[in-house]
Every structure is written in structure tokens, then in C-alpha cells.
Tab-separated table of C-alpha atoms in Angstrom:
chain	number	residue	atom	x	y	z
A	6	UNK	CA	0.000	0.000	0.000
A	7	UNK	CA	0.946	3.756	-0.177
A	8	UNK	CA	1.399	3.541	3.794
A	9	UNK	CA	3.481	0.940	3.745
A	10	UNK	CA	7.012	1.191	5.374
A	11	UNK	CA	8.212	-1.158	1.850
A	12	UNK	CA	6.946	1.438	-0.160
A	13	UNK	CA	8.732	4.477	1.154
A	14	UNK	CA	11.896	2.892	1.453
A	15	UNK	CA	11.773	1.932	-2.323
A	16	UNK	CA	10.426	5.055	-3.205
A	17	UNK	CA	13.279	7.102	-1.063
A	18	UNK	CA	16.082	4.528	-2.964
A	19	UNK	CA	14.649	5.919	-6.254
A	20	UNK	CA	14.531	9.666	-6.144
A	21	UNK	CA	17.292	10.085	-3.656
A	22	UNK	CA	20.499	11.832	-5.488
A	23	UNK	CA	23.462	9.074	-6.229
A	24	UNK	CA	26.416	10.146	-3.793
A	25	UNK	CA	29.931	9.758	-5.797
A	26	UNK	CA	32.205	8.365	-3.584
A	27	UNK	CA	35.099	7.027	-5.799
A	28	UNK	CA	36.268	7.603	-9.211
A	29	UNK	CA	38.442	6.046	-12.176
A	30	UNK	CA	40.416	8.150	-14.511
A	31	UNK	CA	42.432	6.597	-17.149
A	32	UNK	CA	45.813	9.241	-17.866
A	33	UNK	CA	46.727	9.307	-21.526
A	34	UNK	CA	49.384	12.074	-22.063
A	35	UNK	CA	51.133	13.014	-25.473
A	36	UNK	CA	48.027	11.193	-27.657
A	37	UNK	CA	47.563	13.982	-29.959
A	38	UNK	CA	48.555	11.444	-32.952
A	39	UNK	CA	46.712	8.241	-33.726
A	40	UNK	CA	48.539	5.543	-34.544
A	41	UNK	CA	48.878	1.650	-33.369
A	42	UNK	CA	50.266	2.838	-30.119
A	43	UNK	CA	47.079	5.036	-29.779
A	44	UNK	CA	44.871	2.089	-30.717
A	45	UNK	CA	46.482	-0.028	-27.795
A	46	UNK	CA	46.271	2.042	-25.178
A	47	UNK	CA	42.740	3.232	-26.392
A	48	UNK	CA	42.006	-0.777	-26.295
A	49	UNK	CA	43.407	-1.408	-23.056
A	50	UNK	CA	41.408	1.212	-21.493
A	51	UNK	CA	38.123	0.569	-22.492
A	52	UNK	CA	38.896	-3.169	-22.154
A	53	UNK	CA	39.149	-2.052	-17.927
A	54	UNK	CA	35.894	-0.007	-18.468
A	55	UNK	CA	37.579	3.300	-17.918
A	56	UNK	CA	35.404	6.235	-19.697
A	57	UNK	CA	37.097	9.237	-17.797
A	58	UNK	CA	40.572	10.470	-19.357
A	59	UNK	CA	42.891	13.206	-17.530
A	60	UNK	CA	44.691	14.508	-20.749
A	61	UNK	CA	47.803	16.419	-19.727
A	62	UNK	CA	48.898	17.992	-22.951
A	63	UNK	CA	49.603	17.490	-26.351
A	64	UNK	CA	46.495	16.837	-27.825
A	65	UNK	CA	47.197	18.164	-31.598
A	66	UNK	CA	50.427	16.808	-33.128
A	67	UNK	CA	49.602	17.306	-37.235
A	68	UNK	CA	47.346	18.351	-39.313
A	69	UNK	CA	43.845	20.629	-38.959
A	70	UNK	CA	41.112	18.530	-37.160
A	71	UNK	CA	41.330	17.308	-33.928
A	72	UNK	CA	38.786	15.065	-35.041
A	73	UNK	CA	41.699	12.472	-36.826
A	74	UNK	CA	42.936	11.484	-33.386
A	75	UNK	CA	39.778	11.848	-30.964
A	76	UNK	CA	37.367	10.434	-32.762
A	77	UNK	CA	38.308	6.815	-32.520
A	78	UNK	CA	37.882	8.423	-28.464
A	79	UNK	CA	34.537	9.449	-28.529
A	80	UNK	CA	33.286	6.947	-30.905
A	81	UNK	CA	33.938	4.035	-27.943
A	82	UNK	CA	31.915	6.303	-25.180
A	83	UNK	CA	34.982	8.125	-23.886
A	84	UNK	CA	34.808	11.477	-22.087
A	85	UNK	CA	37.302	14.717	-21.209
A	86	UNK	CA	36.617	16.125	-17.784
A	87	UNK	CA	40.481	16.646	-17.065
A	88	UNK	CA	42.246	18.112	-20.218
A	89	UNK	CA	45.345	20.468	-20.174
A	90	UNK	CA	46.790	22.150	-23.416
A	91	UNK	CA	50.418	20.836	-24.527
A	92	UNK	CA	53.034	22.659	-26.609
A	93	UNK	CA	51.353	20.572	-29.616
A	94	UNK	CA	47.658	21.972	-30.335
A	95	UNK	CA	45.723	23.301	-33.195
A	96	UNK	CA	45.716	26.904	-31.187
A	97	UNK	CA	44.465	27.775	-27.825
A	98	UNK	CA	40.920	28.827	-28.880
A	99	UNK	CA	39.923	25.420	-31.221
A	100	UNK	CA	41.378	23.451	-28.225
A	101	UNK	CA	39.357	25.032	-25.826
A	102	UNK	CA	36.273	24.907	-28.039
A	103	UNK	CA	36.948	21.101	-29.052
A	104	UNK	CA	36.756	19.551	-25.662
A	105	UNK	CA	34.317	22.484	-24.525
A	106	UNK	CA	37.012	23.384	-21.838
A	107	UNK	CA	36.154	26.555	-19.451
A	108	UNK	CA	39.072	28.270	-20.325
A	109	UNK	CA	43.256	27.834	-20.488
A	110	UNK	CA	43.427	26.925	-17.263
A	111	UNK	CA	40.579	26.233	-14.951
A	112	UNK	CA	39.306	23.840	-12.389
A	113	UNK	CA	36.589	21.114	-11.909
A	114	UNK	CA	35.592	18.592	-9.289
A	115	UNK	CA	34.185	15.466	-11.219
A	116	UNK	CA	33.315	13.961	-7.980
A	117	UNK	CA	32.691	15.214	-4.111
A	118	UNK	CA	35.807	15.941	-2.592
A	119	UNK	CA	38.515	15.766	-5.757
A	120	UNK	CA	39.707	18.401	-7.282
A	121	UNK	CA	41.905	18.713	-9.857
A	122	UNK	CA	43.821	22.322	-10.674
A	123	UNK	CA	44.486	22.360	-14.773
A	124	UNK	CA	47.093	24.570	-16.086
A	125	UNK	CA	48.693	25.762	-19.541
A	126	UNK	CA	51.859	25.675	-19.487
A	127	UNK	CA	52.696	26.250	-22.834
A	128	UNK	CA	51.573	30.172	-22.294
A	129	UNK	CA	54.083	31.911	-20.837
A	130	UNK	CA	52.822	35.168	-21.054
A	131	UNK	CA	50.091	34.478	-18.772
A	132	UNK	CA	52.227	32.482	-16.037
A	133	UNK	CA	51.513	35.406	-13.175
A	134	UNK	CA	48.098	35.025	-14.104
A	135	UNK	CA	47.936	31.408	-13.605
A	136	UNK	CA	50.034	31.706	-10.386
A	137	UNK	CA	47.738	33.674	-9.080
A	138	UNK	CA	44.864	31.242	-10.075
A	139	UNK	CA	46.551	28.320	-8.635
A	140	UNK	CA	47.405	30.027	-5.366
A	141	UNK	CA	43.959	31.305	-5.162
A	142	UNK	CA	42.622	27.851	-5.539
A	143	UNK	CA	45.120	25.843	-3.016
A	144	UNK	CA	44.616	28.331	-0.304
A	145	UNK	CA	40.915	28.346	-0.484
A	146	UNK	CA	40.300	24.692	-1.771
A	147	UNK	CA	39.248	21.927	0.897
A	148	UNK	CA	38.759	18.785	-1.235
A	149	UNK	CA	40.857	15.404	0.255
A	150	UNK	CA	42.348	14.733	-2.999
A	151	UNK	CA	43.872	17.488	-5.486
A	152	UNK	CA	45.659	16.918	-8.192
A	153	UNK	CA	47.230	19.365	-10.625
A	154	UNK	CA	47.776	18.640	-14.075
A	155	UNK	CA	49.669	20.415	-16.688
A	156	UNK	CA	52.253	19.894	-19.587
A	157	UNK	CA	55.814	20.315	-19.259
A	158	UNK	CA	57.391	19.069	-15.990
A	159	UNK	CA	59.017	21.752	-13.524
A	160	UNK	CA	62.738	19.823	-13.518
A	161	UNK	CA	64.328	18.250	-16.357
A	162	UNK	CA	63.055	14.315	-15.655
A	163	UNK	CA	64.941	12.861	-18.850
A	164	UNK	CA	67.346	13.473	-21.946
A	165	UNK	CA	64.449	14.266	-23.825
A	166	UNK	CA	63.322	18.028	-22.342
A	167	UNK	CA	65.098	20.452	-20.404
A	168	UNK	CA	62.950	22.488	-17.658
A	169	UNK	CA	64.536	25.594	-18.795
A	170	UNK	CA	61.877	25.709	-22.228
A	171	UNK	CA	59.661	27.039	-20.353
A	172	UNK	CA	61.509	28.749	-17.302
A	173	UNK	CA	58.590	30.850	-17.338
A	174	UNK	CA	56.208	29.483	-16.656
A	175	UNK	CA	58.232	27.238	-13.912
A	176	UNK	CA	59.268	30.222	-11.667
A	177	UNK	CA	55.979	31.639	-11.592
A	178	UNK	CA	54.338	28.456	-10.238
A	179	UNK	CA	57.052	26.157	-8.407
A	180	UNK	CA	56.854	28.007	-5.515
A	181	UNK	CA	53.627	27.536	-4.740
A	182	UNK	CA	53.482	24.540	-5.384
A	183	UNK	CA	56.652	23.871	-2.783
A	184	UNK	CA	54.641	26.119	0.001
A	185	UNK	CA	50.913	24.045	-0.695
A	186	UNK	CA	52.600	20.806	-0.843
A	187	UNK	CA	50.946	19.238	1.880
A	188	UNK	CA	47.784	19.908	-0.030
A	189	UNK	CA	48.665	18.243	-3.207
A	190	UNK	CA	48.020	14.998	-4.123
A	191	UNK	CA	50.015	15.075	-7.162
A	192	UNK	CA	51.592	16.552	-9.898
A	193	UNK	CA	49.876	15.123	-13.242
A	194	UNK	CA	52.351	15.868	-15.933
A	195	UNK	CA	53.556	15.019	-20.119
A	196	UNK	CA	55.659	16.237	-22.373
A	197	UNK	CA	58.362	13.231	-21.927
A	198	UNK	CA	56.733	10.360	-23.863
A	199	UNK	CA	57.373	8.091	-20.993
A	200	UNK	CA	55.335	6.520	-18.143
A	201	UNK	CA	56.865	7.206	-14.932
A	202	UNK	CA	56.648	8.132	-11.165
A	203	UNK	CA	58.749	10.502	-9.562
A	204	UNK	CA	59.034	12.590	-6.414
A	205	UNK	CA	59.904	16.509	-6.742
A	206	UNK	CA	60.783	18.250	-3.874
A	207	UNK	CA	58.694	16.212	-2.073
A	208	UNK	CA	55.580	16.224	-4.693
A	209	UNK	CA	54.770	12.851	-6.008
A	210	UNK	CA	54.547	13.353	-9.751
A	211	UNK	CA	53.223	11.042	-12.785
A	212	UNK	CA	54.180	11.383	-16.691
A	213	UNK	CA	51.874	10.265	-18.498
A	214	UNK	CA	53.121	10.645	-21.848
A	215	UNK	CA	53.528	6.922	-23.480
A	216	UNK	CA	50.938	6.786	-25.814
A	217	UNK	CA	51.594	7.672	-29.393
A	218	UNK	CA	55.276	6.657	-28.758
A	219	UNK	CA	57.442	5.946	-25.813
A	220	UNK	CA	61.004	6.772	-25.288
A	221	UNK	CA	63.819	5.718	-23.732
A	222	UNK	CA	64.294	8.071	-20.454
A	223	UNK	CA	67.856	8.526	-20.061
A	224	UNK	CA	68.904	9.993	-16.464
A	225	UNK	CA	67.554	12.490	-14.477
A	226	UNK	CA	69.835	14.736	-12.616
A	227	UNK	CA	69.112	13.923	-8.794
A	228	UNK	CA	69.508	17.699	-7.670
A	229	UNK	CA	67.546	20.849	-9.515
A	230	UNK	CA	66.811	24.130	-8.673
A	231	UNK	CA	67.584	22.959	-5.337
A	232	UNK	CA	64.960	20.467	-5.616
A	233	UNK	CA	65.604	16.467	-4.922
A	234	UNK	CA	64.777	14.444	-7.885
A	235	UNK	CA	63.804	11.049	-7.048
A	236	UNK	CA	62.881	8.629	-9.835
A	237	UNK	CA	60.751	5.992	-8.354
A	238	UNK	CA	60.056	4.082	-11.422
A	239	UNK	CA	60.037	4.495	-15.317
A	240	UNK	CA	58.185	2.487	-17.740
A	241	UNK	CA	59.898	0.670	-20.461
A	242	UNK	CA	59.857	1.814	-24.231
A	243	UNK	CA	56.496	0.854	-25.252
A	244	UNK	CA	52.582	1.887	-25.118
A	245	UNK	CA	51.422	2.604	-21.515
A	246	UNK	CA	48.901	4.451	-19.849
A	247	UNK	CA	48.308	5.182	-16.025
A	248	UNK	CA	44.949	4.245	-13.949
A	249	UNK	CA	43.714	6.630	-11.407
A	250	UNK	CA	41.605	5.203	-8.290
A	251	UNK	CA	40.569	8.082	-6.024
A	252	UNK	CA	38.631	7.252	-2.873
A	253	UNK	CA	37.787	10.811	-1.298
A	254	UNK	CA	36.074	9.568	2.041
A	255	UNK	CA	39.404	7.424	2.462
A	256	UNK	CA	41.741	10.178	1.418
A	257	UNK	CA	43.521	7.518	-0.670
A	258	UNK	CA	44.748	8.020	-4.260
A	259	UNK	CA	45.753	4.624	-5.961
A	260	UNK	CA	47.858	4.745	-9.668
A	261	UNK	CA	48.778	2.085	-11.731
A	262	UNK	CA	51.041	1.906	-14.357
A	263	UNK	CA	49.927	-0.715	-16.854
A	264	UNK	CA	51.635	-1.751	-20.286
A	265	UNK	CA	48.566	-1.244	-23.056
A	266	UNK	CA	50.611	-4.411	-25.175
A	267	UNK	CA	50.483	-6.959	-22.612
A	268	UNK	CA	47.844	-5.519	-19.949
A	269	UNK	CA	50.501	-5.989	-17.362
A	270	UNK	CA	50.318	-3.554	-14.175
A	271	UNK	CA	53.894	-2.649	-13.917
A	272	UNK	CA	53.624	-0.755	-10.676
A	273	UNK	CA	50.614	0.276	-8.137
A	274	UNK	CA	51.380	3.661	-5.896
A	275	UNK	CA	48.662	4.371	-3.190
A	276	UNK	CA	48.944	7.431	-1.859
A	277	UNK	CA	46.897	8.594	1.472
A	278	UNK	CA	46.221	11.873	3.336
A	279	UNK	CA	46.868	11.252	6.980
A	280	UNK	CA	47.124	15.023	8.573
A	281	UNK	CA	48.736	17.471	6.507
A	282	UNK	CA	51.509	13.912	5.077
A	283	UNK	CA	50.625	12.024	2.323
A	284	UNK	CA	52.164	8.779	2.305
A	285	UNK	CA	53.171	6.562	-0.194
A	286	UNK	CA	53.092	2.993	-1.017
A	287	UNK	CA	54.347	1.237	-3.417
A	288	UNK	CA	53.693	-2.284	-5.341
A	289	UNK	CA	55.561	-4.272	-8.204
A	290	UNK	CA	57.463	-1.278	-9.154
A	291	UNK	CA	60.764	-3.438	-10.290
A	292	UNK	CA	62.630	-0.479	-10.674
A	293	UNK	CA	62.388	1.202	-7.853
């Protein structure tokens, strides 16, 4: 009957609001370029059931329609909540417009309690801006789990870049990141064509950038800009791609770095928030 306690229960399970509580993210950096690496790693995520990409940079490589790499994207289901602009891009304005971002840099919470903090670090001439933007949001945000995400890393990680193309950009922005570090999650980062986990002056950091190709790292210089470098692990020379767990009520953020050819998970790093430390743990990671 309408009275019955059955009935409201089933009718307050219907119509009240679904509560988020943990979210998957599949990182794909450097995948402006379709090609049989692409295909892979687009394979291997859907085959986890992973719709959600964080996309830090390089989303353009060649020619005039975004369209030639991202359709074989959307045309599987996949979505772009998380997407920062590389130093490869069909301009600012089509890249914004393409993946109806709110701006160059911006930030969005997919989920109660994440946030992630999305910069351009290709544009130089807007760095104070975007310093300003990113201190704004760090001192006022109070999600468990933030994560910032742009391009080019802020030390030179392997032979492939040097820090110093876009100095910038770096100066503006590495110090506050130092001084909100106990905030941050982690640094979500490209531009290297490797897979990879490092830590950066105490940041834990992930380089997401083996998908069209993958390169051989070379070494990283253990000391910059008075900074310790710490390379925790790097992916071999072939198509990878990085799963993101996050578990706000748990303050836990759990990444694995899985090899799109074989499906392998190469190396699992949970971090979790216990006071203002985020710890780190580490599994399988052969390198390390």
C-alpha cells in the first residue's frame, strides 16, 4: 500500500540523489597522434571499463582537425573532464572549443571531494596570471584529494626536455606549489613520452606521456633548482597508460602503471592523506 514502510523505502532509494564516492580516470598524455600505439592504449582502457581520461597535454600533433585522433575516443563512449593544453595543439581557442574546456586553465571537481587544478603551461605570457589562479585555488580549496595537471614538468626528468623551455612558466608556479605541498596529491604531468613516477621536492609526480610513442628516459639529474629528484620508477619503451583510483572519504589516491601491449600492471602507488603527510606505497614497481 501507499502507507506501507516497503513502499517508502523503495520510493526514497529511487529519487534520492546518487552520492559519488570514488572515481576512475584513465591518464593518456602526449596522444595527440593516432597511430597503433594510440589504438592499444585506447584498447586497453576501455577493455578495464575506464570512460574518464585526464589529458595532460599534447592533444594536436599534425594536421587541422582534432577530429583524426579523438574520434576513434569518442566513438567508444569516452569522455574529457580533465584536459590540459600541450606545446602541440591546433591553437588555444579550437582546443578550448573542441573539448568544450572553461578556459586555459581552470578547475573542476568530477566527484565530491577531488579536485583537480588544470594549467597551460605552454603560455608563458600568462604564467603570473595562472600563479595567481593556482594560489587562489590551493589556499581556499578543501577537497581530500587534489591533483594538478599540466604539460611540461618543472625539472628536467629525462634526456628528452630540459625544464629551462619554459623557465617561465616554472618560476611563476614552483613556488607555490613547494609552500601548498601538503595539499597536493600530485603533480599530473607530459611532455616526456614516458610513463613514470617521480618525487619533486617532495611532490609525487606522474608522466603520463607513453601513448603515441614511448622513449627511452635517459637519467635524471638527482639535484635541480635545489629540488631532490627522485625517480621511483620508469616504464619501459612501449605503449602505456596510467589508472587513477581516487577514494575521497578514504583520502587515498591509488595509480597504476599498466603496459597497453600486454595488460601488465607494472607498478601500483597508493597514496593517502593522513594530517597534513601524504604517504606513499608502493607495489611491483621493479625499478624502484
Amino acid at each position: 500500500t501507499l502507507r506501507s514502510p516497503r513502499f517508502w523505502l523503495l520510493a526514497f532509494l529511487t529519487l534520492a540523489p546518487t552520492v559519488v564516492t570514488a572515481g576512475e580516470y584513465a591518464l593518456v598524455g602526449d596522444a595527440g597522434h593516432w597511430n597503433s600505439f594510440t589504438r592499444k592504449v585506447r584498447d586497453a582502457i576501455q577493455g578495464a571499463g575506464i570512460l574518464d581520461l585526464v589529458m595532460p597535454g599534447d592533444n594536436l600533433y599534425e594536421g587541422d582537425s582534432y577530429e583524426v585522433p579523438w574520434s576513434p575516443w569518442r566513438s567508444h563512449g569516452f569522455r574529457f573532464p580533465v584536459v590540459a593544453i600541450g606545446n602541440h595543439h591546433g591553437g588555444y581557442a579550437r582546443e578550448i572549443a573542441y573539448f568544450n574546456l572553461p578556459g586555459e586553465y581552470y578547475s573542476v571537481r568530477p566527484e565530491p571531494g577531488v579536485l583537480f587544478i588544470v594549467l597551460n603551461s605552454n603560455h608563458q605570457k600568462i604564467a603570473n596570471e595562472q600563479a595567481r589562479f593556482l594560489e587562489q585555488e590551493l589556499s581556499s580549496s578543501r577537497e581530500s584529494l587534489i591533483f594538478v595537471v599540466f604539460h611540461h614538468p618543472l625539472v628536467t626528468l629525462t634526456e628528452n626536455h630540459e625544464w629551462t623551455e619554459k623557465e617561465v612558466f616554472h618560476r611563476a608556479t614552483t613556488p607555490i606549489l613547494l609552500n601548498h605541498r601538503s595539499k597536493i596529491t600530485a603533480l599530473l604531468l607530459g611532455h616526456d613520452h614516458i610513463a613514470a613516477w617521480f618525487e619533486v621536492g617532495g611532490l609525487p609526480t606522474f608522466v603520463s606521456g607513453a601513448t603515441h610513442e614511448a622513449l627511452d628516459p635517459g637519467p635524471a639529474p638527482t639535484v635541480q633548482r635545489g629540488l631532490r629528484v627522485k625517480e621511483r620508477f620508469i616504464g619501459p619503451a612501449v605503449p602505456q597508460w596510467i589508472k587513477l583510483n581516487t577514494d575521497a572519504p578514504k583520502k587515498t589516491a591509488v595509480f597504476e602503471i599498466v603496459r597497453a601491449d600486454t595488460g601488465d600492471m607494472e607498478c601500483r602507488v597508493t597514496l593517502s592523506r593522513q594530517g597534513s603527510r601524504t604517504n606513499q606505497q608502493s607495489e611491483h614497481c621493479q625499478n624502484e
